[in-house]
Amino acid sequence: MHPMLNIAIRAARSAGKVIMQATEQLDKVEIEQKGSNDFVTSVDQEAEQAIIYVIKKAYPDHGFICEESGESGNTASEYQWIIDPLDGTANYIKGIPHFCVSIALKVNGKTEQAVVFDPVRDELFTATKGAGCQFNTYRSRVSKAKDLKGTIVGTGFPFKVKHYKDAYLAIFSDVFDDTADIRRAGSAALDLAYVAAGRLDGFFEIGLKPWDTAAGELLVKEAGGIVTDFTGGHGYVSSGNIVSGNPKVVKALLSKIRPHLTPALSR
Ligand code: IPD
Ligand code: CA
Ligand code: CA
């Protein structure tokens, strides 16, 4: 195993411990609103510090781009860690046991290591660029679906950007017509990990952030899948509009999305 992946796993497990310990006294967790329908807890912040502590100890010269504390460390380094310490905070606050830790390492702008860790189920999804995707100790692969027939597709609702509601629901309706069913589980990083594991045949969401998707993107690619924006391009890195799955599923999803594209969704 690559030594940097090893450190990322150690950091993710350390954050997982912080997160799970706090669930024992969920009423003591402090909750703050940081944006429209967007909350942060003391646990998000403590978990993030636990991750930074582990990585910094091993690699004191690396930089960090974290959801809660922003940029820190050596921001000029070729090594940048992209961290979402708790993806699925809304689930966590409500006591819904579906959330994860997401850690990615970019080297000169390209993601080379990825970890998504579900501390509730003790499920670990990892990838190293060029070396495939692992789910626990097994090799992980995206589903073999040829089109949307019989598929289960994951999505996220645009709850932080509700002005996309009409376009989103039109897309949802057309996707729903052809799939077996749709899931909205509440953790985009886990959704992408589930695509990489073949549990979900595909996934789409509007307006995700780099820390939601950096690790999951490499997992999907190393599991034989692809990630695109709503036009089939690479704009998702800045827009956060994401479609994912095996190439055939992504093609089918894009054909459902295309009639509903607005300028804001075409990037
Ligand atoms: C959120 C989750 C959710 C997605 C949101 C994300 P957070 O991340 O991934 O599934 O729908 O867009 O912001 O805020 O819980 O880290
Ligand atoms: Ca997130
Ligand atoms: Ca988060």
Short mmCIF file of C-alpha atoms and ligand atoms in Angstrom, two decimals:
data_model
loop_
_atom_site.label_atom_id
_atom_site.label_comp_id
_atom_site.label_asym_id
_atom_site.label_seq_id
_atom_site.Cartn_x
_atom_site.Cartn_y
_atom_site.Cartn_z
CA MET A 1 0.00 0.00 0.00
CA HIS A 2 1.20 3.51 -0.79
CA PRO A 3 2.51 5.13 2.43
CA MET A 4 0.41 8.27 1.85
CA LEU A 5 -2.75 6.14 1.52
CA ASN A 6 -1.80 4.41 4.74
CA ILE A 7 -1.60 7.76 6.54
CA ALA A 8 -4.92 8.87 4.98
CA ILE A 9 -6.59 5.70 6.32
CA ARG A 10 -5.10 6.27 9.76
CA ALA A 11 -6.40 9.86 9.71
CA ALA A 12 -9.88 8.77 8.56
CA ARG A 13 -10.12 6.13 11.30
CA SER A 14 -9.02 8.69 13.88
CA ALA A 15 -11.79 11.08 12.73
CA GLY A 16 -14.23 8.15 12.74
CA LYS A 17 -13.43 7.55 16.41
CA VAL A 18 -14.15 11.21 17.26
CA ILE A 19 -17.43 11.08 15.34
CA MET A 20 -18.66 7.78 16.84
CA GLN A 21 -17.70 8.70 20.41
CA ALA A 22 -19.75 11.90 20.13
CA THR A 23 -22.86 9.97 19.01
CA GLU A 24 -23.07 8.57 22.55
CA GLN A 25 -24.01 12.07 23.74
CA LEU A 26 -25.52 13.64 20.67
CA ASP A 27 -27.42 16.20 22.78
CA LYS A 28 -24.07 17.69 23.88
CA VAL A 29 -22.94 18.35 20.29
CA GLU A 30 -22.91 22.07 19.48
CA ILE A 31 -24.65 23.00 16.23
CA GLU A 32 -24.15 26.25 14.31
CA GLN A 33 -25.73 27.43 11.06
CA LYS A 34 -23.11 28.46 8.49
CA GLY A 35 -25.32 29.04 5.46
CA SER A 36 -28.75 28.41 3.99
CA ASN A 37 -29.83 24.98 5.35
CA ASP A 38 -26.14 24.37 6.04
CA PHE A 39 -25.01 23.36 9.52
CA VAL A 40 -21.69 22.64 11.21
CA THR A 41 -21.18 20.88 14.53
CA SER A 42 -18.35 20.82 17.04
CA VAL A 43 -17.82 17.22 15.88
CA ASP A 44 -17.13 18.30 12.26
CA GLN A 45 -14.45 20.63 13.60
CA GLU A 46 -12.90 18.14 16.06
CA ALA A 47 -12.84 15.39 13.42
CA GLU A 48 -11.15 17.76 10.97
CA GLN A 49 -8.46 18.64 13.53
CA ALA A 50 -7.90 14.92 14.22
CA ILE A 51 -7.29 14.33 10.50
CA ILE A 52 -4.93 17.29 10.13
CA TYR A 53 -3.00 16.19 13.23
CA VAL A 54 -2.31 12.69 11.85
CA ILE A 55 -1.34 13.90 8.38
CA LYS A 56 0.77 16.81 9.61
CA LYS A 57 2.73 14.50 11.91
CA ALA A 58 3.71 12.36 8.91
CA TYR A 59 3.96 15.14 6.32
CA PRO A 60 4.64 18.51 7.99
CA ASP A 61 5.27 20.26 4.63
CA HIS A 62 1.97 19.42 2.94
CA GLY A 63 -0.99 21.78 2.43
CA PHE A 64 -4.66 21.35 3.40
CA ILE A 65 -7.98 22.41 1.87
CA CYS A 66 -10.60 21.56 4.46
CA GLU A 67 -14.34 22.16 4.56
CA GLU A 68 -14.35 23.71 8.03
CA SER A 69 -10.94 25.39 8.52
CA GLY A 70 -10.25 26.30 4.88
CA GLU A 71 -6.69 26.39 3.58
CA SER A 72 -3.78 25.75 5.95
CA GLY A 73 -0.24 24.36 6.10
CA ASN A 74 2.01 24.79 3.09
CA THR A 75 -0.42 26.07 0.46
CA ALA A 76 2.46 26.25 -2.07
CA SER A 77 3.25 22.53 -1.71
CA GLU A 78 2.63 20.16 -4.64
CA TYR A 79 0.82 17.96 -2.07
CA GLN A 80 -2.64 19.21 -1.08
CA TRP A 81 -5.04 17.22 1.11
CA ILE A 82 -8.76 17.81 0.39
CA ILE A 83 -10.78 16.97 3.49
CA ASP A 84 -14.45 16.62 4.38
CA PRO A 85 -14.27 15.44 8.00
CA LEU A 86 -17.97 14.56 8.20
CA ASP A 87 -19.97 14.21 5.01
CA GLY A 88 -23.63 13.88 5.91
CA THR A 89 -23.78 16.35 8.79
CA ALA A 90 -27.57 16.72 8.49
CA ASN A 91 -27.95 12.94 8.95
CA TYR A 92 -25.51 13.04 11.87
CA ILE A 93 -27.39 15.80 13.68
CA LYS A 94 -30.65 13.85 13.32
CA GLY A 95 -29.08 10.58 14.48
CA ILE A 96 -29.49 8.98 11.04
CA PRO A 97 -26.56 6.54 10.83
CA HIS A 98 -25.32 7.40 7.34
CA PHE A 99 -22.28 9.65 7.04
CA CYS A 100 -18.57 9.33 6.34
CA VAL A 101 -15.09 10.82 6.40
CA SER A 102 -13.64 11.82 3.01
CA ILE A 103 -9.94 12.43 2.41
CA ALA A 104 -8.16 12.93 -0.93
CA LEU A 105 -4.56 13.79 -1.75
CA LYS A 106 -3.86 15.89 -4.83
CA VAL A 107 -0.32 15.95 -6.19
CA ASN A 108 0.27 18.82 -8.61
CA GLY A 109 -3.50 19.17 -8.96
CA LYS A 110 -4.22 15.49 -9.72
CA THR A 111 -5.90 13.23 -7.17
CA GLU A 112 -3.58 10.32 -6.36
CA GLN A 113 -4.97 8.89 -3.11
CA ALA A 114 -8.54 8.62 -1.85
CA VAL A 115 -10.26 7.36 1.29
CA VAL A 116 -13.95 7.32 2.13
CA PHE A 117 -14.62 5.78 5.54
CA ASP A 118 -18.04 4.90 6.96
CA PRO A 119 -17.46 4.63 10.73
CA VAL A 120 -20.96 3.25 11.42
CA ARG A 121 -20.49 0.13 9.30
CA ASP A 122 -16.69 0.13 9.49
CA GLU A 123 -16.56 0.19 5.68
CA LEU A 124 -13.44 1.52 4.03
CA PHE A 125 -13.26 2.54 0.36
CA THR A 126 -9.77 3.40 -0.91
CA ALA A 127 -7.97 4.08 -4.17
CA THR A 128 -4.51 4.91 -5.40
CA LYS A 129 -4.28 6.37 -8.91
CA GLY A 130 -3.51 3.58 -11.38
CA ALA A 131 -3.83 0.81 -8.78
CA GLY A 132 -7.61 0.24 -8.70
CA CYS A 133 -10.23 0.70 -6.02
CA GLN A 134 -10.59 -1.37 -2.84
CA PHE A 135 -13.67 -1.92 -0.70
CA ASN A 136 -12.36 -3.20 2.64
CA THR A 137 -9.92 -5.86 1.42
CA TYR A 138 -11.66 -6.58 -1.88
CA ARG A 139 -11.22 -5.14 -5.37
CA SER A 140 -14.14 -2.85 -6.12
CA ARG A 141 -15.85 -2.38 -9.50
CA VAL A 142 -18.71 -0.23 -10.80
CA SER A 143 -21.95 -1.94 -11.86
CA LYS A 144 -22.25 -3.55 -15.30
CA ALA A 145 -25.63 -1.98 -16.18
CA LYS A 146 -26.05 -1.33 -19.92
CA ASP A 147 -28.76 1.33 -19.58
CA LEU A 148 -31.07 2.64 -16.83
CA LYS A 149 -33.39 -0.39 -16.88
CA GLY A 150 -33.38 -2.06 -13.46
CA THR A 151 -30.90 0.40 -11.97
CA ILE A 152 -30.80 2.08 -8.57
CA VAL A 153 -29.45 5.60 -8.99
CA GLY A 154 -28.36 7.86 -6.14
CA THR A 155 -28.92 11.60 -6.02
CA GLY A 156 -28.83 14.60 -3.71
CA PHE A 157 -31.54 17.26 -3.55
CA PRO A 158 -30.40 20.87 -4.13
CA PHE A 159 -31.39 21.89 -0.58
CA LYS A 160 -28.70 24.60 -0.31
CA VAL A 161 -29.52 26.02 -3.77
CA LYS A 162 -33.31 25.73 -3.95
CA HIS A 163 -33.56 27.98 -7.03
CA TYR A 164 -32.55 24.84 -8.97
CA LYS A 165 -35.67 23.05 -7.73
CA ASP A 166 -37.69 23.14 -10.96
CA ALA A 167 -34.83 22.07 -13.24
CA TYR A 168 -33.78 19.41 -10.73
CA LEU A 169 -37.29 17.96 -10.37
CA ALA A 170 -37.72 17.83 -14.15
CA ILE A 171 -34.46 15.84 -14.40
CA PHE A 172 -35.47 13.66 -11.44
CA SER A 173 -38.82 12.88 -13.09
CA ASP A 174 -37.22 11.78 -16.38
CA VAL A 175 -34.54 9.70 -14.64
CA PHE A 176 -37.16 8.10 -12.40
CA ASP A 177 -39.20 7.03 -15.45
CA ASP A 178 -36.43 4.69 -16.64
CA THR A 179 -34.70 3.51 -13.44
CA ALA A 180 -35.95 0.87 -11.02
CA ASP A 181 -35.67 3.41 -8.17
CA ILE A 182 -33.77 6.42 -6.82
CA ARG A 183 -32.01 6.90 -3.45
CA ARG A 184 -31.32 10.15 -1.57
CA ALA A 185 -29.18 8.91 1.31
CA GLY A 186 -27.56 12.22 2.39
CA SER A 187 -23.81 11.79 1.92
CA ALA A 188 -22.41 12.58 -1.52
CA ALA A 189 -18.99 11.09 -0.73
CA LEU A 190 -20.63 7.79 0.29
CA ASP A 191 -22.89 7.94 -2.77
CA LEU A 192 -19.77 8.05 -4.97
CA ALA A 193 -18.14 5.27 -2.93
CA TYR A 194 -21.31 3.19 -3.45
CA VAL A 195 -21.07 3.81 -7.21
CA ALA A 196 -17.46 2.58 -7.04
CA ALA A 197 -18.64 -0.51 -5.16
CA GLY A 198 -21.47 -1.22 -7.63
CA ARG A 199 -24.11 -0.69 -4.92
CA LEU A 200 -25.49 2.27 -6.84
CA ASP A 201 -25.54 2.08 -10.64
CA GLY A 202 -25.21 5.84 -10.99
CA PHE A 203 -25.35 9.18 -9.19
CA PHE A 204 -26.15 12.81 -9.99
CA GLU A 205 -26.24 16.00 -7.93
CA ILE A 206 -26.11 19.78 -8.45
CA GLY A 207 -23.61 22.12 -6.78
CA LEU A 208 -21.29 19.88 -4.77
CA LYS A 209 -18.05 21.19 -3.26
CA PRO A 210 -14.51 19.91 -3.96
CA TRP A 211 -14.30 18.16 -0.55
CA ASP A 212 -17.60 16.30 -1.23
CA THR A 213 -16.28 14.75 -4.43
CA ALA A 214 -12.44 14.69 -4.52
CA ALA A 215 -12.03 11.24 -2.93
CA GLY A 216 -15.19 9.72 -4.44
CA GLU A 217 -14.18 10.77 -7.94
CA LEU A 218 -10.92 8.77 -7.78
CA LEU A 219 -12.75 5.78 -6.26
CA VAL A 220 -15.22 5.73 -9.16
CA LYS A 221 -12.52 6.15 -11.83
CA GLU A 222 -10.32 3.44 -10.33
CA ALA A 223 -13.38 1.16 -10.18
CA GLY A 224 -13.90 1.55 -13.95
CA GLY A 225 -16.45 4.36 -13.90
CA ILE A 226 -16.48 7.96 -15.04
CA VAL A 227 -17.44 11.35 -13.59
CA THR A 228 -18.72 14.21 -15.76
CA ASP A 229 -20.64 17.45 -15.46
CA PHE A 230 -24.23 17.73 -16.77
CA THR A 231 -22.98 18.18 -20.37
CA GLY A 232 -20.55 15.25 -20.30
CA GLY A 233 -17.55 17.57 -19.79
CA HIS A 234 -15.10 18.30 -16.99
CA GLY A 235 -16.75 21.45 -15.61
CA TYR A 236 -17.77 19.62 -12.41
CA VAL A 237 -14.47 20.52 -10.79
CA SER A 238 -15.67 24.12 -10.47
CA SER A 239 -19.49 23.78 -10.78
CA GLY A 240 -19.91 20.68 -8.62
CA ASN A 241 -22.63 19.46 -11.00
CA ILE A 242 -21.88 15.76 -11.14
CA VAL A 243 -22.97 12.68 -13.05
CA SER A 244 -21.28 9.37 -12.29
CA GLY A 245 -21.48 5.67 -13.07
CA ASN A 246 -20.15 3.29 -15.69
CA PRO A 247 -19.83 4.98 -19.14
CA LYS A 248 -23.15 3.51 -20.39
CA VAL A 249 -25.11 4.63 -17.32
CA VAL A 250 -23.57 8.13 -17.49
CA LYS A 251 -24.54 8.36 -21.18
CA ALA A 252 -28.11 7.35 -20.33
CA LEU A 253 -28.30 9.82 -17.42
CA LEU A 254 -26.91 12.64 -19.60
CA SER A 255 -29.62 11.99 -22.20
CA LYS A 256 -32.24 12.49 -19.45
CA ILE A 257 -30.54 15.65 -18.18
CA ARG A 258 -29.89 17.30 -21.58
CA PRO A 259 -33.48 18.54 -22.29
CA HIS A 260 -33.52 20.39 -18.93
CA LEU A 261 -30.14 22.14 -19.10
CA THR A 262 -30.08 25.81 -18.17
CA PRO A 263 -26.94 27.96 -18.66
CA ALA A 264 -26.03 27.52 -14.97
CA LEU A 265 -26.32 23.74 -15.26
CA SER A 266 -24.27 23.58 -18.48
CA ARG A 267 -20.90 23.77 -16.80
C1 IPD B 1 -23.49 17.33 2.08
C2 IPD B 1 -23.82 15.90 1.78
C3 IPD B 1 -25.16 15.80 1.05
C4 IPD B 1 -25.17 16.63 -0.21
C5 IPD B 1 -24.78 18.05 0.11
C6 IPD B 1 -23.44 18.11 0.81
P1 IPD B 1 -22.05 17.92 4.30
O1 IPD B 1 -22.24 17.46 2.73
O2 IPD B 1 -22.83 15.32 0.97
O3 IPD B 1 -25.46 14.48 0.65
O4 IPD B 1 -26.46 16.59 -0.76
O5 IPD B 1 -24.75 18.78 -1.10
O6 IPD B 1 -23.11 19.44 1.08
O7 IPD B 1 -22.50 19.35 4.38
O8 IPD B 1 -22.90 17.01 5.10
O9 IPD B 1 -20.59 17.74 4.48
CA CA B 2 -19.82 17.29 2.38
CA CA B 3 -18.90 18.06 5.87
#
